[in-house]
Amino acid sequence: TSAAAAAVEVGGVKIARDDVVKEDDPTNNVPDTIFSKIGLQLHRRDNHPLGILKNTIYDYFDKNFAGQFDKFDDLCPLVSVKQNFDDVLVPADHVSRSYNDTYYVDSQTVLRCHTSAHQAELLRDGHTHFLVTGDVYRRDSIDSTHYPVFHQMEGFRVFSPDDWSGSGMDGTAYAAADLKKTLEGLARHLFGAVEMRWVDTYFPFTNPSFELEIYFQDDWLEVLGCGVTEQEILKRNGRTDHVAWAFGLGLERLAMVLFDIPDIRLFWSNDKRFTSQFSEGKLDVKFKPFSKFPPCYKDMSFWINDAFTENNLCEVVRGIAGDLVEEVKLIDNFTNKKGMTSHCYRIAYRSMERSLTDEEINSLQLNVRETVKNKLNVELR
Ligand code: FA5
Ligand code: MG
């Protein structure tokens, strides 16, 4: 990993490193590892699995909706707290607003945690059918399907009373039916036959809300969230008496299923043995692992304090080991008679590209232990 650039430009906006990474500012929690991902825009590379997938989804919407959907894939990921949360009705006390879950540049500015951050402004600008693709940022746990920077595509469609009046359904039922039909059609367009299921869920900005799961590597994988847009959002943005649906797709998750990509870190690989396997417009590719290097497991136990969170631990580990860390997993948790709680985490180190040496892993693990002790103020056991 090389030092982060001093500045990057996205969608015509110049973003200086020093405006985004502020080590001594308590209203900021963006590390260099995150800043260095801004502007890479994997979804705009036509030969990258995420770009190929984006273009394939575009094809589906172009074919089925006669080009009605307006497309955006270059909106700046730095957004206001208002755009990211308030505009989509996220309650003031919702966990997603916490510094534990979201990257804050300052108290009023975040790295968007979802593409839903752009719904309100696009509605206000008069768009009624749109797709927004972009990189999104979240403090999160570490495993093969979670990464702190990933890509989403938002879809949004507004209906006017004329659309549902003849259907015998109310607007909400009509939009929900159209939404499911549209997304099932998309899944068939991408995968042909695939095992999928709808799960009821909750989002502050939709009601009813659903998630779509696809069977992958012996388990159900959540690939998208969606629902019928809350009336309040339409009312505030010039669409009173209308109804709308919205969805947010996890592009990596879909691409993992489509191309058989076993680990989410691979999307960031510059290794030719990865990148050369994909090319524009080619969907019928199954990723061939160039080799499977062995993982190495290291356990660490410590007494936690009240401020301890797993996301903070994951960020420390990622800050030191980068993409060599494959998983951070809680394997033991107990509280003693004095009320002290101990956690044991198992860290899996594995490179996608080469074998790691014992010395290398031992030195990483030593560094992780020291940093966890000093930064998170926990007592190692
Ligand atoms: C959302 O982000 C909502 N904004 C989606 C939405 C839009 C709902 C419009 C309703 C209407 P969620 O947090 O579940 O929802 O994330 C959406 C998808 O992003 C998930 O289904 C998953 O596919 C993907 N995803 C979430 N976290 C990660 C992660 N850490 N790494 C990779 N993909 C992720
Ligand atoms: Mg979800």
Tab-separated table of C-alpha atoms and ligand atoms in Angstrom:
chain	number	residue	atom	x	y	z
A	1	THR	CA	0.000	0.000	0.000
A	2	SER	CA	1.352	3.384	-0.975
A	3	ALA	CA	0.761	6.696	0.752
A	4	ALA	CA	-2.562	8.339	-0.093
A	5	ALA	CA	-2.615	10.993	-2.802
A	6	ALA	CA	-2.955	14.594	-1.672
A	7	ALA	CA	-6.224	15.095	-3.546
A	8	VAL	CA	-8.677	13.347	-5.845
A	9	GLU	CA	-11.471	14.592	-8.076
A	10	VAL	CA	-14.932	13.041	-8.277
A	11	GLY	CA	-17.807	14.302	-10.372
A	12	GLY	CA	-16.081	17.658	-10.788
A	13	VAL	CA	-15.515	18.051	-7.044
A	14	LYS	CA	-11.935	18.257	-5.813
A	15	ILE	CA	-11.413	16.404	-2.525
A	16	ALA	CA	-8.201	17.134	-0.624
A	17	ARG	CA	-6.851	14.472	1.711
A	18	ASP	CA	-6.372	16.955	4.528
A	19	ASP	CA	-10.026	17.964	4.354
A	20	VAL	CA	-11.164	14.350	4.745
A	21	VAL	CA	-8.580	12.774	7.100
A	22	LYS	CA	-8.121	14.758	10.319
A	23	GLU	CA	-6.350	12.649	12.919
A	24	ASP	CA	-6.802	14.989	15.859
A	25	ASP	CA	-10.354	16.104	15.182
A	26	PRO	CA	-12.903	14.214	17.309
A	27	THR	CA	-15.658	14.986	14.768
A	28	ASN	CA	-13.683	13.025	12.128
A	29	ASN	CA	-13.142	9.260	11.908
A	30	VAL	CA	-11.919	8.731	8.332
A	31	PRO	CA	-8.612	6.819	8.105
A	32	ASP	CA	-6.165	6.979	5.185
A	33	THR	CA	-7.147	3.463	4.096
A	34	ILE	CA	-10.632	4.799	3.370
A	35	PHE	CA	-9.532	8.074	1.785
A	36	SER	CA	-7.333	6.087	-0.607
A	37	LYS	CA	-10.447	4.396	-2.050
A	38	ILE	CA	-12.264	7.631	-2.908
A	39	GLY	CA	-12.292	8.334	-6.629
A	40	LEU	CA	-11.364	4.804	-7.722
A	41	GLN	CA	-14.942	4.280	-8.954
A	42	LEU	CA	-14.652	0.577	-9.762
A	43	HIS	CA	-18.237	0.728	-11.076
A	44	ARG	CA	-17.099	2.967	-13.957
A	45	ARG	CA	-14.515	0.498	-15.300
A	46	ASP	CA	-16.060	-1.382	-18.204
A	47	ASN	CA	-13.754	-4.401	-17.799
A	48	HIS	CA	-14.218	-4.687	-14.041
A	49	PRO	CA	-16.868	-7.111	-12.714
A	50	LEU	CA	-18.716	-4.181	-11.088
A	51	GLY	CA	-18.709	-2.146	-14.308
A	52	ILE	CA	-19.841	-5.171	-16.330
A	53	LEU	CA	-22.665	-5.754	-13.846
A	54	LYS	CA	-23.713	-2.077	-13.865
A	55	ASN	CA	-23.898	-2.068	-17.658
A	56	THR	CA	-25.911	-5.305	-17.658
A	57	ILE	CA	-28.436	-3.809	-15.237
A	58	TYR	CA	-28.588	-0.695	-17.438
A	59	ASP	CA	-29.409	-2.983	-20.405
A	60	TYR	CA	-32.274	-4.561	-18.483
A	61	PHE	CA	-33.812	-1.186	-17.640
A	62	ASP	CA	-33.243	0.212	-21.137
A	63	LYS	CA	-34.986	-2.803	-22.697
A	64	ASN	CA	-37.932	-2.921	-20.327
A	65	PHE	CA	-38.531	0.782	-19.773
A	66	ALA	CA	-37.695	2.275	-23.150
A	67	GLY	CA	-34.860	4.404	-21.830
A	68	GLN	CA	-37.025	6.164	-19.250
A	69	PHE	CA	-34.502	5.699	-16.439
A	70	ASP	CA	-32.005	8.537	-15.996
A	71	LYS	CA	-28.569	7.247	-14.964
A	72	PHE	CA	-26.056	8.746	-12.565
A	73	ASP	CA	-22.736	7.133	-11.656
A	74	ASP	CA	-20.488	10.058	-10.828
A	75	LEU	CA	-22.160	11.815	-7.893
A	76	CYS	CA	-19.718	12.889	-5.183
A	77	PRO	CA	-19.666	10.471	-2.201
A	78	LEU	CA	-19.166	13.328	0.271
A	79	VAL	CA	-22.678	14.315	1.324
A	80	SER	CA	-24.316	16.189	4.173
A	81	VAL	CA	-25.797	14.487	7.218
A	82	LYS	CA	-29.092	15.908	5.959
A	83	GLN	CA	-28.801	14.145	2.588
A	84	ASN	CA	-27.603	10.842	4.024
A	85	PHE	CA	-30.056	10.628	6.937
A	86	ASP	CA	-32.641	13.412	7.407
A	87	ASP	CA	-33.867	13.501	3.807
A	88	VAL	CA	-34.666	9.774	3.970
A	89	LEU	CA	-36.342	10.045	7.385
A	90	VAL	CA	-33.683	8.208	9.396
A	91	PRO	CA	-34.626	8.916	13.050
A	92	ALA	CA	-32.296	11.124	15.115
A	93	ASP	CA	-31.369	8.213	17.392
A	94	HIS	CA	-30.908	5.536	14.704
A	95	VAL	CA	-27.696	3.472	15.138
A	96	SER	CA	-26.618	4.044	11.540
A	97	ARG	CA	-25.942	7.707	12.429
A	98	SER	CA	-23.345	6.791	15.063
A	99	TYR	CA	-19.605	7.320	14.662
A	100	ASN	CA	-19.366	3.578	15.169
A	101	ASP	CA	-21.223	2.870	11.924
A	102	THR	CA	-20.604	5.849	9.631
A	103	TYR	CA	-17.506	7.727	8.423
A	104	TYR	CA	-17.813	11.384	9.386
A	105	VAL	CA	-15.670	14.067	7.773
A	106	ASP	CA	-17.033	16.570	10.290
A	107	SER	CA	-20.211	16.742	12.359
A	108	GLN	CA	-22.327	17.736	9.322
A	109	THR	CA	-20.585	15.826	6.504
A	110	VAL	CA	-20.260	12.085	5.898
A	111	LEU	CA	-19.060	9.633	3.298
A	112	ARG	CA	-22.467	8.415	2.097
A	113	CYS	CA	-23.410	5.072	3.620
A	114	HIS	CA	-25.968	4.373	0.890
A	115	THR	CA	-26.983	5.698	-2.509
A	116	SER	CA	-30.376	6.589	-0.992
A	117	ALA	CA	-28.612	9.820	0.014
A	118	HIS	CA	-29.385	11.128	-3.489
A	119	GLN	CA	-33.118	10.320	-3.670
A	120	ALA	CA	-34.437	13.655	-2.440
A	121	GLU	CA	-32.271	15.944	-4.586
A	122	LEU	CA	-33.003	13.949	-7.761
A	123	LEU	CA	-36.749	14.021	-7.043
A	124	ARG	CA	-36.564	17.766	-6.484
A	125	ASP	CA	-34.734	18.105	-9.795
A	126	GLY	CA	-37.780	16.541	-11.464
A	127	HIS	CA	-36.535	12.999	-12.114
A	128	THR	CA	-39.213	10.306	-11.865
A	129	HIS	CA	-37.232	7.261	-13.040
A	130	PHE	CA	-33.571	7.021	-12.042
A	131	LEU	CA	-30.625	4.751	-11.284
A	132	VAL	CA	-27.758	5.992	-9.093
A	133	THR	CA	-24.583	3.908	-8.890
A	134	GLY	CA	-21.785	4.783	-6.521
A	135	ASP	CA	-19.225	3.816	-3.913
A	136	VAL	CA	-20.598	3.800	-0.360
A	137	TYR	CA	-18.778	3.671	2.952
A	138	ARG	CA	-19.528	1.918	6.240
A	139	ARG	CA	-17.685	0.958	9.373
A	140	ASP	CA	-18.545	-2.714	9.526
A	141	SER	CA	-17.397	-6.191	10.526
A	142	ILE	CA	-14.820	-8.156	8.488
A	143	ASP	CA	-15.618	-11.284	6.527
A	144	SER	CA	-15.804	-12.500	2.933
A	145	THR	CA	-19.021	-10.580	2.124
A	146	HIS	CA	-18.428	-7.302	4.035
A	147	TYR	CA	-16.019	-4.520	3.123
A	148	PRO	CA	-15.944	-0.918	4.435
A	149	VAL	CA	-16.190	0.471	0.895
A	150	PHE	CA	-18.621	-1.151	-1.481
A	151	HIS	CA	-20.923	-0.192	-4.332
A	152	GLN	CA	-24.647	0.224	-4.550
A	153	MET	CA	-27.132	0.954	-7.269
A	154	GLU	CA	-30.245	2.827	-6.262
A	155	GLY	CA	-33.372	2.529	-8.386
A	156	PHE	CA	-36.354	4.835	-8.069
A	157	ARG	CA	-39.649	4.948	-9.948
A	158	VAL	CA	-42.531	7.386	-9.427
A	159	PHE	CA	-46.128	6.537	-10.386
A	160	SER	CA	-48.963	9.015	-10.875
A	161	PRO	CA	-52.620	8.162	-10.032
A	162	ASP	CA	-53.346	7.376	-13.700
A	163	ASP	CA	-50.879	4.491	-13.535
A	164	TRP	CA	-52.763	2.501	-10.886
A	165	SER	CA	-56.348	3.790	-11.187
A	166	GLY	CA	-57.462	1.038	-13.560
A	167	SER	CA	-55.702	-1.762	-11.693
A	168	GLY	CA	-58.189	-2.388	-8.922
A	169	MET	CA	-55.324	-1.946	-6.430
A	170	ASP	CA	-54.412	1.020	-4.273
A	171	GLY	CA	-51.214	2.890	-5.145
A	172	THR	CA	-49.099	1.154	-2.530
A	173	ALA	CA	-50.126	-2.367	-3.526
A	174	TYR	CA	-49.635	-1.471	-7.184
A	175	ALA	CA	-46.118	-0.120	-6.587
A	176	ALA	CA	-45.149	-3.092	-4.405
A	177	ALA	CA	-46.291	-5.544	-7.085
A	178	ASP	CA	-44.458	-3.620	-9.823
A	179	LEU	CA	-41.306	-3.468	-7.682
A	180	LYS	CA	-41.202	-7.223	-7.074
A	181	LYS	CA	-41.950	-7.971	-10.703
A	182	THR	CA	-39.181	-5.601	-11.826
A	183	LEU	CA	-36.562	-7.048	-9.485
A	184	GLU	CA	-37.475	-10.669	-10.153
A	185	GLY	CA	-37.139	-9.867	-13.850
A	186	LEU	CA	-33.731	-8.334	-13.184
A	187	ALA	CA	-32.618	-11.434	-11.241
A	188	ARG	CA	-33.673	-13.642	-14.168
A	189	HIS	CA	-31.891	-11.313	-16.618
A	190	LEU	CA	-28.692	-11.644	-14.583
A	191	PHE	CA	-28.785	-15.243	-13.420
A	192	GLY	CA	-31.364	-17.179	-15.390
A	193	ALA	CA	-32.679	-19.696	-12.913
A	194	VAL	CA	-31.553	-18.960	-9.387
A	195	GLU	CA	-32.935	-19.766	-5.947
A	196	MET	CA	-34.250	-16.593	-4.316
A	197	ARG	CA	-36.612	-15.495	-1.566
A	198	TRP	CA	-38.258	-12.286	-0.313
A	199	VAL	CA	-37.879	-11.352	3.349
A	200	ASP	CA	-39.959	-8.649	5.076
A	201	THR	CA	-37.803	-6.013	6.725
A	202	TYR	CA	-37.734	-2.413	7.939
A	203	PHE	CA	-36.243	0.747	6.408
A	204	PRO	CA	-37.128	4.256	7.629
A	205	PHE	CA	-37.722	5.411	4.049
A	206	THR	CA	-39.991	2.638	2.717
A	207	ASN	CA	-43.164	0.886	3.837
A	208	PRO	CA	-43.651	-1.957	3.175
A	209	SER	CA	-39.965	-2.951	2.934
A	210	PHE	CA	-38.347	-6.101	1.615
A	211	GLU	CA	-34.971	-7.756	1.150
A	212	LEU	CA	-34.090	-10.167	-1.608
A	213	GLU	CA	-31.832	-13.085	-0.762
A	214	ILE	CA	-30.099	-15.436	-3.182
A	215	TYR	CA	-28.722	-18.885	-2.372
A	216	PHE	CA	-24.918	-18.770	-2.715
A	217	GLN	CA	-22.117	-20.959	-1.317
A	218	ASP	CA	-24.536	-23.002	0.817
A	219	ASP	CA	-26.246	-20.036	2.436
A	220	TRP	CA	-28.742	-17.225	1.842
A	221	LEU	CA	-26.988	-13.989	0.840
A	222	GLU	CA	-28.790	-10.650	1.159
A	223	VAL	CA	-28.335	-8.805	-2.139
A	224	LEU	CA	-30.721	-5.843	-1.954
A	225	GLY	CA	-33.168	-3.816	0.101
A	226	CYS	CA	-36.273	-2.175	-1.347
A	227	GLY	CA	-39.803	-1.010	-0.726
A	228	VAL	CA	-42.578	1.473	-1.369
A	229	THR	CA	-41.328	4.991	-0.647
A	230	GLU	CA	-42.726	6.795	2.393
A	231	GLN	CA	-45.289	9.423	1.334
A	232	GLU	CA	-43.452	12.067	3.369
A	233	ILE	CA	-40.423	11.872	1.054
A	234	LEU	CA	-42.569	12.389	-2.042
A	235	LYS	CA	-44.531	15.197	-0.405
A	236	ARG	CA	-41.402	17.078	0.650
A	237	ASN	CA	-39.937	16.862	-2.847
A	238	GLY	CA	-42.798	17.963	-5.071
A	239	ARG	CA	-44.657	14.669	-5.669
A	240	THR	CA	-47.751	14.868	-3.457
A	241	ASP	CA	-50.419	12.310	-4.480
A	242	HIS	CA	-47.821	10.160	-6.219
A	243	VAL	CA	-46.500	6.755	-5.194
A	244	ALA	CA	-42.989	5.387	-5.753
A	245	TRP	CA	-40.808	2.366	-5.274
A	246	ALA	CA	-37.093	2.321	-4.505
A	247	PHE	CA	-34.365	-0.279	-4.223
A	248	GLY	CA	-30.700	-0.392	-3.222
A	249	LEU	CA	-28.621	-3.229	-4.730
A	250	GLY	CA	-25.301	-4.383	-3.293
A	251	LEU	CA	-23.257	-4.662	-6.497
A	252	GLU	CA	-20.436	-6.743	-4.981
A	253	ARG	CA	-22.931	-9.252	-3.582
A	254	LEU	CA	-24.617	-9.669	-6.981
A	255	ALA	CA	-21.274	-9.876	-8.772
A	256	MET	CA	-20.061	-12.543	-6.324
A	257	VAL	CA	-23.051	-14.691	-7.262
A	258	LEU	CA	-22.836	-13.930	-10.980
A	259	PHE	CA	-19.104	-14.550	-11.436
A	260	ASP	CA	-18.519	-16.970	-8.556
A	261	ILE	CA	-16.159	-14.567	-6.786
A	262	PRO	CA	-15.521	-16.064	-3.330
A	263	ASP	CA	-14.186	-13.053	-1.433
A	264	ILE	CA	-15.176	-9.375	-1.567
A	265	ARG	CA	-11.544	-8.191	-1.274
A	266	LEU	CA	-10.864	-9.495	-4.772
A	267	PHE	CA	-12.774	-6.577	-6.320
A	268	TRP	CA	-9.904	-4.305	-5.227
A	269	SER	CA	-7.155	-6.536	-6.613
A	270	ASN	CA	-4.897	-5.219	-9.351
A	271	ASP	CA	-3.441	-8.682	-9.881
A	272	LYS	CA	-3.579	-9.517	-13.590
A	273	ARG	CA	-4.664	-13.037	-12.715
A	274	PHE	CA	-7.883	-11.461	-11.404
A	275	THR	CA	-8.422	-8.505	-13.726
A	276	SER	CA	-7.666	-10.407	-16.942
A	277	GLN	CA	-10.554	-12.819	-16.345
A	278	PHE	CA	-13.213	-10.157	-16.967
A	279	SER	CA	-14.087	-8.163	-20.031
A	280	GLU	CA	-16.758	-5.773	-21.202
A	281	GLY	CA	-20.118	-7.359	-21.936
A	282	LYS	CA	-19.051	-10.876	-20.916
A	283	LEU	CA	-21.449	-12.293	-18.369
A	284	ASP	CA	-20.879	-16.019	-18.734
A	285	VAL	CA	-17.550	-15.953	-16.903
A	286	LYS	CA	-16.889	-17.987	-13.769
A	287	PHE	CA	-13.918	-16.787	-11.793
A	288	LYS	CA	-11.086	-19.320	-11.620
A	289	PRO	CA	-9.148	-18.907	-8.363
A	290	PHE	CA	-5.494	-18.640	-9.419
A	291	SER	CA	-4.626	-20.669	-6.378
A	292	LYS	CA	-5.897	-21.024	-2.895
A	293	PHE	CA	-3.330	-19.992	-0.359
A	294	PRO	CA	-3.695	-21.287	3.198
A	295	PRO	CA	-5.215	-19.039	5.871
A	296	CYS	CA	-3.425	-18.455	9.139
A	297	TYR	CA	-5.434	-18.011	12.347
A	298	LYS	CA	-4.409	-15.922	15.340
A	299	ASP	CA	-6.508	-15.628	18.496
A	300	MET	CA	-6.411	-12.711	20.891
A	301	SER	CA	-8.287	-12.278	24.179
A	302	PHE	CA	-8.809	-9.113	26.182
A	303	TRP	CA	-11.023	-7.546	28.849
A	304	ILE	CA	-13.230	-5.043	27.067
A	305	ASN	CA	-14.351	-1.645	28.377
A	306	ASP	CA	-17.663	0.190	27.853
A	307	ALA	CA	-16.402	1.973	24.760
A	308	PHE	CA	-15.309	-1.214	23.002
A	309	THR	CA	-17.030	-2.079	19.698
A	310	GLU	CA	-16.294	-4.733	17.127
A	311	ASN	CA	-16.255	-2.112	14.349
A	312	ASN	CA	-13.452	-0.230	16.138
A	313	LEU	CA	-11.483	-3.453	16.453
A	314	CYS	CA	-12.008	-4.249	12.774
A	315	GLU	CA	-10.771	-0.846	11.751
A	316	VAL	CA	-7.575	-1.258	13.772
A	317	VAL	CA	-6.945	-4.668	12.232
A	318	ARG	CA	-7.696	-3.411	8.715
A	319	GLY	CA	-5.459	-0.380	9.299
A	320	ILE	CA	-2.506	-2.677	10.008
A	321	ALA	CA	-3.134	-5.783	7.913
A	322	GLY	CA	-5.064	-4.158	5.046
A	323	ASP	CA	-6.516	-6.725	2.663
A	324	LEU	CA	-4.457	-9.516	4.246
A	325	VAL	CA	-7.198	-9.855	6.855
A	326	GLU	CA	-9.967	-12.160	5.732
A	327	GLU	CA	-12.133	-12.394	8.825
A	328	VAL	CA	-12.382	-11.135	12.396
A	329	LYS	CA	-14.662	-13.364	14.419
A	330	LEU	CA	-15.776	-13.403	18.037
A	331	ILE	CA	-15.204	-16.966	19.257
A	332	ASP	CA	-15.542	-16.577	23.022
A	333	ASN	CA	-17.329	-14.139	25.293
A	334	PHE	CA	-17.763	-14.371	29.071
A	335	THR	CA	-18.234	-12.166	32.131
A	336	ASN	CA	-16.459	-13.011	35.383
A	337	LYS	CA	-17.725	-12.624	38.969
A	338	LYS	CA	-16.298	-9.106	39.166
A	339	GLY	CA	-18.400	-8.140	36.136
A	340	MET	CA	-15.438	-7.902	33.741
A	341	THR	CA	-16.170	-9.101	30.215
A	342	SER	CA	-13.625	-10.919	28.120
A	343	HIS	CA	-13.736	-11.345	24.363
A	344	CYS	CA	-11.666	-13.700	22.292
A	345	TYR	CA	-11.378	-12.884	18.596
A	346	ARG	CA	-10.003	-15.165	15.929
A	347	ILE	CA	-8.300	-13.267	13.113
A	348	ALA	CA	-7.890	-15.066	9.798
A	349	TYR	CA	-5.019	-13.800	7.662
A	350	ARG	CA	-4.879	-14.856	4.048
A	351	SER	CA	-3.609	-13.287	0.878
A	352	MET	CA	-5.525	-13.784	-2.347
A	353	GLU	CA	-2.277	-13.451	-4.275
A	354	ARG	CA	0.538	-15.281	-2.490
A	355	SER	CA	1.618	-17.367	0.500
A	356	LEU	CA	2.267	-15.425	3.667
A	357	THR	CA	5.324	-16.211	5.777
A	358	ASP	CA	5.172	-16.953	9.505
A	359	GLU	CA	7.412	-13.978	10.263
A	360	GLU	CA	5.151	-11.645	8.325
A	361	ILE	CA	2.011	-12.798	10.126
A	362	ASN	CA	3.667	-12.819	13.534
A	363	SER	CA	4.823	-9.271	13.052
A	364	LEU	CA	1.353	-8.160	11.876
A	365	GLN	CA	-0.261	-9.855	14.856
A	366	LEU	CA	2.219	-8.281	17.285
A	367	ASN	CA	1.450	-4.893	15.823
A	368	VAL	CA	-2.312	-5.568	16.021
A	369	ARG	CA	-2.015	-6.553	19.699
A	370	GLU	CA	-0.019	-3.439	20.603
A	371	THR	CA	-2.329	-1.117	18.714
A	372	VAL	CA	-5.501	-2.707	20.074
A	373	LYS	CA	-4.119	-2.309	23.588
A	374	ASN	CA	-3.108	1.323	23.093
A	375	LYS	CA	-5.883	2.650	20.879
A	376	LEU	CA	-8.842	0.745	22.293
A	377	ASN	CA	-7.564	0.783	25.903
A	378	VAL	CA	-8.422	-2.849	26.491
A	379	GLU	CA	-6.463	-5.172	28.752
A	380	LEU	CA	-4.858	-8.034	26.846
A	381	ARG	CA	-5.027	-11.429	28.537
B	1	FA5	C1	-29.626	0.131	2.272
B	1	FA5	O1	-28.523	0.607	2.155
B	1	FA5	C2	-30.849	0.850	1.763
B	1	FA5	N1	-30.493	2.212	1.409
B	1	FA5	C3	-31.388	0.077	0.550
B	1	FA5	C4	-32.738	0.582	0.115
B	1	FA5	C5	-32.838	1.537	-0.886
B	1	FA5	C6	-33.888	0.118	0.736
B	1	FA5	C7	-34.075	2.025	-1.289
B	1	FA5	C8	-35.134	0.602	0.356
B	1	FA5	C9	-35.216	1.543	-0.657
B	1	FA5	P1	-28.772	-2.087	3.355
B	1	FA5	O2	-28.035	-1.475	4.478
B	1	FA5	O3	-29.478	-3.357	3.667
B	1	FA5	O4	-29.877	-1.110	2.784
B	1	FA5	O5	-27.762	-2.316	2.157
B	1	FA5	C10	-28.215	-2.688	0.858
B	1	FA5	C11	-27.336	-3.780	0.283
B	1	FA5	O6	-25.961	-3.395	0.309
B	1	FA5	C12	-27.372	-5.069	1.079
B	1	FA5	O7	-28.493	-5.838	0.725
B	1	FA5	C13	-26.063	-5.720	0.662
B	1	FA5	O8	-26.218	-6.345	-0.604
B	1	FA5	C14	-25.140	-4.547	0.480
B	1	FA5	N2	-24.233	-4.352	1.648
B	1	FA5	C15	-24.537	-3.856	2.881
B	1	FA5	N3	-23.431	-3.783	3.670
B	1	FA5	C16	-22.392	-4.233	2.923
B	1	FA5	C17	-20.970	-4.389	3.145
B	1	FA5	N4	-20.371	-4.025	4.296
B	1	FA5	N5	-20.209	-4.884	2.136
B	1	FA5	C18	-20.780	-5.224	0.959
B	1	FA5	N6	-22.095	-5.094	0.674
B	1	FA5	C19	-22.896	-4.609	1.635
B	2	MG	MG	-29.666	-4.898	4.897
